[in-house]
Amino acid sequence: MASDAVLWFGDQMSAVPLRNNKAAASTVRSVTVLGATGSIGDSTMDLLRGARDRYRVEALTANSNVEGLAKLAREFGARFAAIADPARLSELKEALAGTRIECGAGESAIIEAAARPADWVMAAVSGAAGLKPALAAVDRGASVALANKECLVCAGDFFMERAKKAGACILPADSEHNALFQALGSGNREELVRVIITASGGPFRTWAPADIEQATLEQALKHPNWSMGQKITIDSASMMNKGLEVIEASYLFALTPDEIDVLVHPQSIIHGMVEFSDRSVMAQLGTPDMRIPIAHCLGWPDRIVGPSARLDLAKIGQLTFEVPDFARFPGLRLAYEALRTGKGATTVFNAANEVAVAAFIAGKIKFGAIARLVEATMNDWIRTGNRAPLQSADDAISVDHVARNRAAALLPQIALKAT
Ligand code: NDP
């Protein structure tokens, strides 16, 4: 690969690094895991467990799982452990008694964990709550493996810009974006035609609209390929997750909505592809295991030895592809609309979806009403005409709050509305 073949990352998006910016990999690197007790956190800790001679844990965080956090902090000899729920501080202190691990509680402690001097930070808090901690890591110029897509969806207007200014290096940890990150280096910006994000299609891929409308929580949580946290699994079933990923890709790689396509690929073996002007299409493949993209981020710019199963294409036999159905999965259409609208619309899309998913989990709305609530909230927000580019985390959080309140207010009528 010619060195200037990857320069468009450097020119346009210096926060996403150049492949040939090789750093010395011989020293022990310090790492912090935000959201250590979650699904991504678990995969990250598993990789760290297998490479103890290369990494030292600076800080670990969780929301309310004191037991899981303390266990990990003890196992890895972390220097700092933070729990978001302030009421759990004494419990955490007790669980860490007899160690030299410092601890803290509340949002400020999670931000402190991110701000501590670790070379590499995994940003895997779920939801919009992950924004401020991720920014704290970005602002001190760390290498940030970004799993939390909400950072970009809610605050993409300024998140990448801030990373660029601080000299932070954003490593895409989401499997599709990590695939694009690996494939994009094969050409330059002018040669790029489009990127293709694949989607498994989720558990309702072949379902009729009436059945999708009535789907239960149990059915929504049965993802065919990936083992993930509850929220993202429901988002995969509605394809809202793919919508979030389209928005994420746009901000991460400075792409227009027309340059991002979604392709349903039920086997989840190809995670992302990039088409160049000569009609070459570069793809990244791997078994559906989040430890593969996380290992790529953890080792970057080198590659570490990963524990995941090797890909056996002969055993898989067939890779199939379908065009996504925007009618049965309106979340995907709404994501493109939000991206085209801009100026906070993607923040509204995400906030309304979080409210809708929580309402679905609580049994307050049907599965089919998730997208209806998101659409109603977006339309309501567009009608008010209060749109401006987001300049700061506070701007994003304020739009997020307004959208959540509007979604909560619209919830009863959406819940009652017959399809
Ligand atoms: P989980 O729900 O499994 O874990 C979330 C983690 O964040 C937990 O450690 C949780 O702590 C912590 N947390 C939750 N709320 C807060 C809060 N308010 N403040 C501080 N910490 C909090 O989520 P996932 O690991 O599945 O996902 C994490 C992020 O990564 C999401 O943005 C998701 O979209 C993204 N992602 C996930 C993928 C996956 O395969 N799971 C794939 C690609 C992206 P506690 O355990 O105490 O609740």
XYZ file of C-alpha atoms and ligand atoms in Angstrom:
467
model
C 0.000 0.000 0.000
C 1.451 3.355 -0.982
C 1.755 5.613 2.033
C -0.279 8.385 0.388
C -3.062 5.907 -0.330
C -4.368 6.450 3.188
C -3.681 10.153 3.475
C -7.278 11.229 3.005
C -7.895 10.131 6.547
C -5.107 12.395 7.598
C -6.233 15.315 5.462
C -9.908 15.210 6.252
C -10.287 13.371 9.491
C -7.072 13.385 11.453
C -8.966 12.022 14.443
C -9.178 8.718 12.580
C -5.563 7.684 12.295
C -3.217 6.786 9.478
C -2.333 3.131 9.241
C 1.316 3.945 8.748
C 1.653 6.082 11.874
C 3.391 3.204 13.601
C 4.143 3.716 17.276
C 6.603 1.657 19.292
C 4.557 -1.229 20.639
C 7.124 -2.662 22.994
C 6.133 -0.680 26.093
C 3.302 -1.574 28.459
C 0.251 0.556 27.605
C -2.157 1.851 30.201
C -5.840 1.341 29.452
C -9.165 2.492 30.864
C -12.467 0.749 30.204
C -15.610 2.881 30.520
C -18.549 0.512 30.854
C -16.338 -2.396 31.956
C -19.245 -4.505 33.246
C -21.216 -4.446 29.972
C -21.087 -6.654 26.919
C -18.335 -4.653 25.151
C -16.581 -4.192 28.503
C -16.611 -7.938 29.021
C -15.069 -8.610 25.587
C -12.431 -5.938 26.239
C -11.530 -7.354 29.659
C -11.278 -10.803 28.071
C -8.727 -9.508 25.556
C -6.788 -7.740 28.319
C -6.789 -10.945 30.349
C -4.976 -12.638 27.481
C -2.311 -9.917 27.130
C -1.448 -8.923 30.690
C 2.209 -8.331 29.824
C 1.235 -5.603 27.301
C -1.474 -3.672 29.169
C -1.944 -2.145 32.630
C -5.424 -1.105 33.786
C -5.708 2.498 34.928
C -9.462 2.836 35.527
C -12.688 0.866 35.223
C -16.275 2.120 35.437
C -19.834 0.800 35.756
C -23.295 2.195 36.339
C -24.641 0.202 39.298
C -22.976 -3.209 39.176
C -20.688 -2.799 42.203
C -19.927 -6.461 42.522
C -18.844 -6.892 38.892
C -16.813 -3.681 38.945
C -14.996 -4.526 42.186
C -14.245 -8.041 40.958
C -12.658 -6.716 37.760
C -10.789 -3.940 39.578
C -9.283 -6.491 41.954
C -8.476 -8.988 39.195
C -6.667 -6.396 37.050
C -5.190 -4.309 39.879
C -6.887 -1.164 38.526
C -5.777 2.148 40.023
C -9.270 3.665 40.042
C -12.826 2.313 39.980
C -15.876 4.523 39.458
C -19.560 3.743 39.833
C -22.116 6.118 38.274
C -24.787 5.565 40.919
C -23.772 7.883 43.785
C -25.752 5.827 46.307
C -23.384 2.883 45.751
C -20.141 4.531 46.919
C -19.997 2.959 50.379
C -20.795 -0.447 48.867
C -17.945 -0.005 46.376
C -15.530 1.098 49.129
C -16.453 -1.968 51.116
C -15.986 -4.249 48.094
C -12.503 -2.795 47.531
C -11.469 -2.820 51.194
C -7.935 -4.075 51.750
C -6.773 -2.987 48.260
C -5.054 0.229 47.193
C -7.634 0.885 44.490
C -9.042 4.419 44.680
C -12.725 4.802 43.990
C -15.410 7.377 43.298
C -19.112 7.650 42.481
C -21.417 9.768 40.344
C -21.073 11.199 36.852
C -18.042 13.244 37.907
C -16.209 10.063 38.951
C -16.892 8.457 35.553
C -15.500 11.591 33.884
C -12.502 11.504 36.237
C -11.868 7.889 35.218
C -11.824 8.958 31.548
C -9.584 11.934 32.276
C -6.928 9.902 34.111
C -3.758 9.349 32.089
C -4.390 6.129 30.196
C -2.935 5.710 26.686
C -6.014 3.878 25.417
C -9.639 4.209 26.473
C -12.547 1.950 25.569
C -15.689 4.133 25.435
C -18.400 1.536 26.059
C -20.888 3.209 28.367
C -24.313 2.649 26.839
C -26.495 5.531 25.687
C -26.067 9.297 25.724
C -24.546 9.030 29.228
C -21.340 7.992 27.454
C -20.816 11.365 25.773
C -19.168 13.425 28.517
C -16.777 10.659 29.638
C -15.740 9.997 26.025
C -15.123 13.712 25.520
C -12.962 13.779 28.656
C -10.746 11.100 27.100
C -10.773 12.841 23.706
C -9.839 16.212 25.201
C -6.608 14.884 26.665
C -5.623 13.431 23.276
C -5.968 9.742 24.160
C -6.509 6.870 21.754
C -10.228 6.250 22.129
C -11.785 3.006 20.952
C -15.309 4.208 20.293
C -18.029 1.616 20.849
C -20.574 4.130 22.147
C -22.214 5.189 18.894
C -24.383 7.731 20.715
C -21.336 10.029 21.035
C -21.403 10.544 17.291
C -25.145 10.282 16.794
C -25.849 12.889 19.507
C -22.830 15.077 19.094
C -21.231 14.259 15.760
C -21.389 17.938 14.816
C -18.494 18.677 17.095
C -17.161 15.359 18.508
C -14.760 14.592 15.654
C -13.704 18.224 15.404
C -12.796 18.241 19.084
C -10.877 14.986 18.710
C -8.943 16.470 15.813
C -8.088 19.615 17.796
C -6.917 17.623 20.812
C -4.867 15.228 18.664
C -6.954 12.312 19.905
C -7.060 9.171 17.856
C -10.546 7.716 17.343
C -10.497 3.994 16.688
C -13.870 2.701 15.465
C -14.807 -0.300 17.641
C -18.269 -0.996 16.246
C -17.779 -4.008 13.955
C -19.103 -2.359 10.784
C -17.106 0.836 11.260
C -14.030 -1.078 12.207
C -14.457 -3.005 8.942
C -14.699 0.283 7.005
C -11.673 1.621 8.905
C -9.688 -1.420 7.779
C -10.922 -1.217 4.159
C -10.770 2.545 3.590
C -6.989 2.593 3.545
C -7.024 0.949 0.109
C -7.829 4.191 -1.677
C -8.078 7.920 -1.224
C -11.048 10.245 -0.743
C -11.427 11.133 -4.429
C -11.457 7.435 -5.358
C -14.181 6.492 -2.889
C -17.611 5.790 -4.389
C -19.504 4.497 -1.353
C -19.254 2.453 1.797
C -21.545 -0.496 2.499
C -22.534 -1.390 6.033
C -23.934 -4.870 6.411
C -26.864 -5.780 8.654
C -27.902 -9.211 9.854
C -31.539 -8.138 9.501
C -32.168 -9.184 13.113
C -34.696 -11.727 14.375
C -37.585 -10.215 12.369
C -35.858 -10.135 8.981
C -38.422 -12.410 7.334
C -41.437 -11.473 9.471
C -44.657 -9.952 8.140
C -45.408 -6.364 9.256
C -48.319 -7.457 11.484
C -46.076 -9.897 13.345
C -43.309 -7.315 13.755
C -45.910 -4.936 15.200
C -46.839 -7.446 17.924
C -43.328 -8.862 18.617
C -42.601 -9.540 22.287
C -39.537 -8.507 24.292
C -38.390 -12.109 24.414
C -38.579 -12.371 20.622
C -36.768 -9.051 20.148
C -33.949 -10.202 22.412
C -33.215 -13.315 20.321
C -30.560 -11.989 17.980
C -29.596 -14.612 15.380
C -25.834 -13.905 15.365
C -24.561 -11.460 17.960
C -24.522 -11.589 21.752
C -24.921 -7.972 22.934
C -26.458 -5.759 25.627
C -30.269 -5.473 25.843
C -30.722 -2.004 24.286
C -28.592 -2.665 21.200
C -30.213 -6.074 20.712
C -33.659 -4.452 20.562
C -32.244 -1.782 18.244
C -30.973 -4.568 15.980
C -34.438 -6.117 15.852
C -35.971 -2.772 14.786
C -32.948 -1.949 12.565
C -32.693 1.339 14.484
C -29.197 0.135 15.282
C -28.337 0.098 11.584
C -29.743 3.602 11.353
C -27.548 4.700 14.247
C -24.614 3.110 12.440
C -25.336 4.991 9.208
C -25.212 8.236 11.188
C -22.094 7.061 13.029
C -20.335 6.277 9.727
C -21.242 9.671 8.315
C -19.616 11.575 11.187
C -16.724 9.195 11.674
C -15.528 9.209 8.069
C -17.018 12.525 6.847
C -19.372 10.819 4.361
C -22.628 12.127 2.908
C -25.802 10.028 3.389
C -25.657 9.126 -0.330
C -22.214 7.609 0.152
C -23.483 5.113 2.757
C -25.465 2.014 1.773
C -26.891 -0.733 3.965
C -26.970 -4.326 2.761
C -28.716 -7.127 4.646
C -26.355 -10.058 5.051
C -27.897 -12.629 7.407
C -24.674 -14.546 8.111
C -22.849 -11.456 9.555
C -19.498 -12.532 8.121
C -18.768 -9.474 5.972
C -19.045 -6.470 8.287
C -18.355 -3.592 5.938
C -17.171 -2.867 2.396
C -15.776 0.091 0.503
C -16.302 0.578 -3.224
C -13.701 2.575 -5.134
C -13.877 4.265 -8.535
C -12.210 1.379 -10.388
C -15.126 -0.801 -9.065
C -12.878 -2.650 -6.634
C -14.760 -3.444 -3.462
C -12.676 -4.008 -0.327
C -14.347 -5.983 2.460
C -13.453 -7.025 5.989
C -14.614 -10.473 7.092
C -14.631 -12.293 10.404
C -16.765 -14.439 12.655
C -19.448 -12.400 14.463
C -17.457 -11.797 17.643
C -16.926 -8.271 18.998
C -13.504 -9.299 20.289
C -12.258 -9.087 16.683
C -12.879 -5.337 16.102
C -11.954 -4.587 19.728
C -8.684 -6.519 19.306
C -7.979 -4.438 16.194
C -8.469 -1.239 18.200
C -6.489 -2.541 21.171
C -3.513 -3.611 19.102
C -3.617 -0.704 16.651
C -1.388 0.123 14.813
C -0.174 -3.451 15.282
C -2.276 -6.573 15.446
C -2.486 -8.703 18.563
C -3.180 -12.434 18.747
C -6.959 -12.733 19.117
C -8.849 -15.518 20.912
C -11.816 -15.544 18.495
C -12.719 -18.512 16.310
C -11.042 -18.527 12.910
C -13.252 -17.932 9.904
C -14.090 -21.117 8.033
C -15.839 -20.058 4.833
C -16.078 -23.594 3.484
C -18.028 -24.584 6.588
C -20.319 -21.564 6.257
C -20.843 -22.440 2.596
C -22.958 -19.510 1.487
C -22.979 -15.775 1.993
C -26.283 -14.155 1.014
C -27.415 -10.553 0.586
C -30.712 -8.648 0.479
C -31.822 -5.069 0.027
C -33.098 -3.634 3.353
C -36.858 -3.129 3.580
C -37.482 0.460 4.656
C -41.236 -0.166 4.906
C -41.037 -2.999 7.427
C -38.102 -1.331 9.215
C -38.919 2.398 9.169
C -36.173 3.131 11.727
C -33.630 2.912 8.933
C -35.530 5.428 6.794
C -35.829 7.776 9.774
C -32.084 7.618 10.406
C -31.339 8.774 6.836
C -33.935 11.526 7.215
C -32.373 12.674 10.493
C -28.919 12.691 8.902
C -30.140 14.750 5.940
C -31.950 17.160 8.280
C -28.871 17.621 10.499
C -28.592 20.344 13.155
C -29.560 18.190 16.107
C -32.012 15.903 14.263
C -29.833 12.842 14.849
C -29.713 13.737 18.563
C -33.522 13.804 18.560
C -33.644 10.495 16.662
C -31.440 8.837 19.271
C -33.175 10.335 22.330
C -36.655 9.399 21.075
C -35.451 5.890 20.312
C -34.024 5.496 23.839
C -37.366 6.576 25.318
C -39.257 4.264 22.946
C -37.061 1.239 23.708
C -37.399 1.818 27.474
C -41.198 2.051 27.025
C -41.195 -1.184 25.001
C -39.145 -2.966 27.661
C -41.558 -1.679 30.313
C -44.490 -3.078 28.311
C -45.966 0.376 27.640
C -45.842 0.236 23.830
C -45.847 -2.410 21.138
C -42.683 -3.164 19.211
C -44.101 -1.493 16.100
C -44.706 1.719 18.033
C -40.958 2.275 18.621
C -40.474 3.747 15.133
C -43.789 5.629 15.316
C -42.704 7.376 18.503
C -39.341 8.285 16.968
C -41.027 9.669 13.836
C -43.606 11.653 15.839
C -40.859 13.155 18.035
C -38.718 14.085 15.027
C -41.666 15.705 13.231
C -42.633 17.613 16.369
C -39.067 18.873 16.786
C -38.791 19.912 13.114
C -42.147 21.742 13.410
C -40.861 23.839 16.324
C -38.113 25.080 13.993
C -35.591 25.402 16.801
C -32.660 24.027 14.843
C -29.009 25.036 14.971
C -25.680 23.198 14.705
C -24.612 21.747 18.054
C -21.437 23.388 19.364
C -20.874 21.653 22.699
C -21.769 18.697 24.898
C -24.197 20.962 26.749
C -25.953 21.850 23.434
C -26.270 18.143 22.603
C -27.469 17.274 26.108
C -30.009 20.070 26.012
C -31.472 18.871 22.648
C -31.386 15.336 24.046
C -33.429 16.446 27.117
C -35.969 18.366 25.044
C -36.424 15.370 22.736
C -36.793 12.938 25.651
C -39.472 15.146 27.212
C -41.320 15.445 23.893
C -41.101 11.684 23.321
C -42.402 11.044 26.848
C -45.269 13.485 26.236
C -46.158 11.836 22.905
C -45.891 8.331 24.336
C -49.506 7.906 25.601
C -51.078 8.833 22.263
C -48.647 6.621 20.317
C -49.349 3.756 22.715
C -53.096 4.096 22.109
C -52.916 4.623 18.355
C -54.019 1.591 16.320
C -51.840 0.706 13.325
P -24.330 -2.930 28.090
O -25.686 -2.500 28.484
O -24.024 -4.383 28.053
O -23.236 -2.246 29.066
C -23.241 -0.862 29.323
C -22.120 -0.483 30.258
O -22.253 0.907 30.578
C -22.180 -1.206 31.596
O -20.893 -1.275 32.143
C -23.066 -0.297 32.440
O -22.874 -0.470 33.845
C -22.535 1.066 31.978
N -23.525 2.136 32.096
C -24.836 2.099 31.727
N -25.427 3.281 31.984
C -24.479 4.089 32.506
C -24.490 5.424 33.009
N -25.586 6.169 33.010
N -23.330 5.932 33.471
C -22.197 5.195 33.505
N -22.142 3.917 33.077
C -23.266 3.366 32.578
O -24.047 -2.241 26.679
P -23.111 -2.754 25.499
O -21.794 -3.178 26.027
O -23.885 -3.688 24.648
O -22.956 -1.431 24.625
C -22.147 -0.336 25.037
C -22.051 0.649 23.891
O -21.396 0.025 22.801
C -23.416 1.106 23.344
O -23.323 2.427 22.940
C -23.644 0.197 22.146
O -24.464 0.797 21.167
C -22.223 0.050 21.644
N -21.985 -1.172 20.890
C -22.229 -2.394 21.455
C -22.018 -3.556 20.741
C -22.203 -4.911 21.359
O -21.881 -5.896 20.711
N -22.659 -5.014 22.577
C -21.563 -3.508 19.338
C -21.255 -2.177 18.880
C -21.488 -1.059 19.616
P -23.764 -1.577 34.687
O -23.248 -2.920 34.273
O -23.492 -1.262 36.092
O -25.199 -1.356 34.277
